[in-house]
Amino acid sequence: MNDRHEIQDLLSRYGWLHDERLFDELGSVLTKDARYTMHIGQERTVGPRVGRDEIVGQIRQFKESQSDQRRHVISNFMFLEHSPEEATVRSYVTVLASAEGTTRVVTAGWYLDKVVATPDGWRIAEKTLQLDNGF
């Protein structure tokens, strides 16, 4: 698998682990000192959260308030920069929610990820999320 495929797999794994509430494993896709900022429409910014534990804790808090099953569909990966040591990737995210036999689109937006090569493989060092609307 080449770097680009490994990075796409990493970013997809982030979405999967997030949706399945596998919080211990979710931390493993982040660097220890990762940064995460979420912009919700034009109204609200959450973060930056700094450090694996703080980021996963924030995600856990959001997930605990949701009774439906969320799915992050991450697509349209664009590599803005790429070297053997790091890459910057922009992608779209569409968030679906399923409950009581119905699936609906909750929100959409984009991610900007800075990923770095580590001895354990590629990891997310910085993630910015811009949502079109709240969730």
C-alpha positions as a Markdown table, in Angstrom:
| # | Residue | x | y | z |
|---|---|---|---|---|
| 1 | Met | 0.0 | 0.0 | 0.0 |
| 2 | Asn | 1.4 | 3.4 | -0.9 |
| 3 | Asp | 1.4 | 6.5 | 1.3 |
| 4 | Arg | -1.7 | 8.0 | -0.2 |
| 5 | His | -3.7 | 4.8 | 0.3 |
| 6 | Glu | -2.4 | 4.5 | 3.9 |
| 7 | Ile | -3.4 | 8.1 | 4.6 |
| 8 | Gln | -6.9 | 7.6 | 3.1 |
| 9 | Asp | -7.2 | 4.5 | 5.2 |
| 10 | Leu | -6.2 | 6.4 | 8.3 |
| 11 | Leu | -8.8 | 9.1 | 7.7 |
| 12 | Ser | -11.5 | 6.6 | 7.0 |
| 13 | Arg | -10.5 | 4.6 | 10.1 |
| 14 | Tyr | -11.0 | 7.8 | 12.2 |
| 15 | Gly | -14.6 | 8.0 | 10.9 |
| 16 | Trp | -15.3 | 4.3 | 11.6 |
| 17 | Leu | -13.9 | 4.4 | 15.1 |
| 18 | His | -15.7 | 7.6 | 15.9 |
| 19 | Asp | -19.1 | 6.1 | 14.7 |
| 20 | Glu | -18.5 | 2.8 | 16.5 |
| 21 | Arg | -17.6 | 4.6 | 19.7 |
| 22 | Leu | -14.3 | 2.7 | 19.9 |
| 23 | Phe | -12.7 | 5.6 | 21.9 |
| 24 | Asp | -9.5 | 3.8 | 23.0 |
| 25 | Glu | -8.8 | 2.8 | 19.4 |
| 26 | Leu | -9.8 | 6.3 | 18.2 |
| 27 | Gly | -6.9 | 7.8 | 20.2 |
| 28 | Ser | -4.5 | 5.5 | 18.3 |
| 29 | Val | -5.0 | 7.4 | 15.0 |
| 30 | Leu | -3.9 | 10.6 | 16.6 |
| 31 | Thr | -0.4 | 11.9 | 17.6 |
| 32 | Lys | -0.1 | 12.3 | 21.3 |
| 33 | Asp | 0.0 | 16.1 | 20.9 |
| 34 | Ala | -2.6 | 16.3 | 18.1 |
| 35 | Arg | -4.8 | 19.5 | 17.7 |
| 36 | Tyr | -8.5 | 19.5 | 16.7 |
| 37 | Thr | -10.8 | 22.4 | 16.0 |
| 38 | Met | -14.4 | 22.3 | 14.9 |
| 39 | His | -16.3 | 25.2 | 13.3 |
| 40 | Ile | -20.1 | 24.7 | 13.3 |
| 41 | Gly | -21.5 | 26.9 | 10.6 |
| 42 | Gln | -20.6 | 30.5 | 11.2 |
| 43 | Glu | -21.9 | 30.6 | 14.8 |
| 44 | Arg | -19.7 | 28.4 | 17.0 |
| 45 | Thr | -16.1 | 27.1 | 17.3 |
| 46 | Val | -15.1 | 24.2 | 19.5 |
| 47 | Gly | -11.5 | 24.0 | 20.4 |
| 48 | Pro | -8.8 | 23.9 | 19.6 |
| 49 | Arg | -8.5 | 20.7 | 21.7 |
| 50 | Val | -4.9 | 19.7 | 22.2 |
| 51 | Gly | -3.7 | 16.2 | 22.9 |
| 52 | Arg | -5.1 | 12.8 | 22.2 |
| 53 | Asp | -7.0 | 12.5 | 25.5 |
| 54 | Glu | -8.7 | 15.9 | 25.3 |
| 55 | Ile | -9.8 | 15.3 | 21.7 |
| 56 | Val | -11.2 | 11.8 | 22.4 |
| 57 | Gly | -12.9 | 13.2 | 25.5 |
| 58 | Gln | -14.6 | 15.9 | 23.5 |
| 59 | Ile | -15.8 | 13.3 | 20.9 |
| 60 | Arg | -17.0 | 11.0 | 23.7 |
| 61 | Gln | -19.0 | 13.9 | 25.2 |
| 62 | Phe | -20.7 | 14.6 | 21.9 |
| 63 | Lys | -21.4 | 10.9 | 21.3 |
| 64 | Glu | -23.0 | 10.5 | 24.8 |
| 65 | Ser | -25.6 | 13.1 | 23.9 |
| 66 | Gln | -26.6 | 11.2 | 20.7 |
| 67 | Ser | -29.1 | 8.3 | 20.8 |
| 68 | Asp | -29.0 | 7.6 | 17.1 |
| 69 | Gln | -26.4 | 5.8 | 15.0 |
| 70 | Arg | -24.1 | 8.3 | 13.3 |
| 71 | Arg | -22.1 | 7.5 | 10.2 |
| 72 | His | -19.3 | 9.8 | 8.9 |
| 73 | Val | -19.0 | 9.4 | 5.1 |
| 74 | Ile | -15.6 | 10.8 | 4.3 |
| 75 | Ser | -14.8 | 11.3 | 0.6 |
| 76 | Asn | -13.2 | 13.4 | -2.1 |
| 77 | Phe | -9.7 | 13.2 | -0.7 |
| 78 | Met | -7.4 | 15.9 | -2.1 |
| 79 | Phe | -3.7 | 15.9 | -1.3 |
| 80 | Leu | -2.7 | 19.6 | -1.0 |
| 81 | Glu | 0.9 | 18.7 | 0.2 |
| 82 | His | 2.6 | 15.4 | 0.4 |
| 83 | Ser | 6.2 | 14.4 | 1.3 |
| 84 | Pro | 7.6 | 11.2 | 2.9 |
| 85 | Glu | 7.2 | 12.8 | 6.4 |
| 86 | Glu | 3.9 | 14.6 | 6.2 |
| 87 | Ala | 0.8 | 15.4 | 4.2 |
| 88 | Thr | -2.0 | 17.9 | 4.2 |
| 89 | Val | -5.4 | 16.4 | 3.0 |
| 90 | Arg | -8.8 | 18.1 | 2.5 |
| 91 | Ser | -11.9 | 15.9 | 2.3 |
| 92 | Tyr | -15.6 | 16.1 | 2.5 |
| 93 | Val | -17.7 | 14.7 | 5.3 |
| 94 | Thr | -21.4 | 13.9 | 5.2 |
| 95 | Val | -22.9 | 12.9 | 8.6 |
| 96 | Leu | -25.8 | 10.5 | 8.5 |
| 97 | Ala | -28.0 | 9.5 | 11.4 |
| 98 | Ser | -30.2 | 6.4 | 11.7 |
| 99 | Ala | -32.9 | 5.9 | 14.2 |
| 100 | Glu | -36.3 | 4.2 | 14.3 |
| 101 | Gly | -36.0 | 2.9 | 10.7 |
| 102 | Thr | -35.1 | 6.2 | 9.1 |
| 103 | Thr | -31.8 | 7.5 | 7.9 |
| 104 | Arg | -31.3 | 11.2 | 7.4 |
| 105 | Val | -28.5 | 13.6 | 6.6 |
| 106 | Val | -27.5 | 15.6 | 9.7 |
| 107 | Thr | -24.9 | 17.9 | 8.3 |
| 108 | Ala | -22.0 | 18.1 | 5.8 |
| 109 | Gly | -18.7 | 19.9 | 5.6 |
| 110 | Trp | -15.0 | 19.3 | 5.1 |
| 111 | Tyr | -11.9 | 18.3 | 7.0 |
| 112 | Leu | -8.4 | 19.6 | 6.7 |
| 113 | Asp | -6.0 | 17.1 | 8.1 |
| 114 | Lys | -2.3 | 17.3 | 8.6 |
| 115 | Val | -0.9 | 13.9 | 9.0 |
| 116 | Val | 2.7 | 12.8 | 9.9 |
| 117 | Ala | 4.7 | 9.7 | 9.4 |
| 118 | Thr | 5.6 | 8.0 | 12.7 |
| 119 | Pro | 7.3 | 4.7 | 13.6 |
| 120 | Asp | 3.8 | 3.3 | 14.0 |
| 121 | Gly | 2.6 | 4.5 | 10.6 |
| 122 | Trp | 0.7 | 7.7 | 9.6 |
| 123 | Arg | -1.1 | 9.6 | 12.4 |
| 124 | Ile | -3.3 | 12.7 | 12.5 |
| 125 | Ala | -1.4 | 15.6 | 13.9 |
| 126 | Glu | -4.0 | 18.3 | 13.2 |
| 127 | Lys | -7.6 | 18.1 | 12.2 |
| 128 | Thr | -9.9 | 21.0 | 11.4 |
| 129 | Leu | -13.6 | 20.4 | 10.7 |
| 130 | Gln | -15.8 | 23.0 | 9.1 |
| 131 | Leu | -19.5 | 22.0 | 9.2 |
| 132 | Asp | -22.1 | 23.7 | 7.1 |
| 133 | Asn | -24.7 | 23.5 | 9.9 |
| 134 | Gly | -25.0 | 22.2 | 13.4 |
| 135 | Phe | -25.5 | 18.6 | 14.3 |
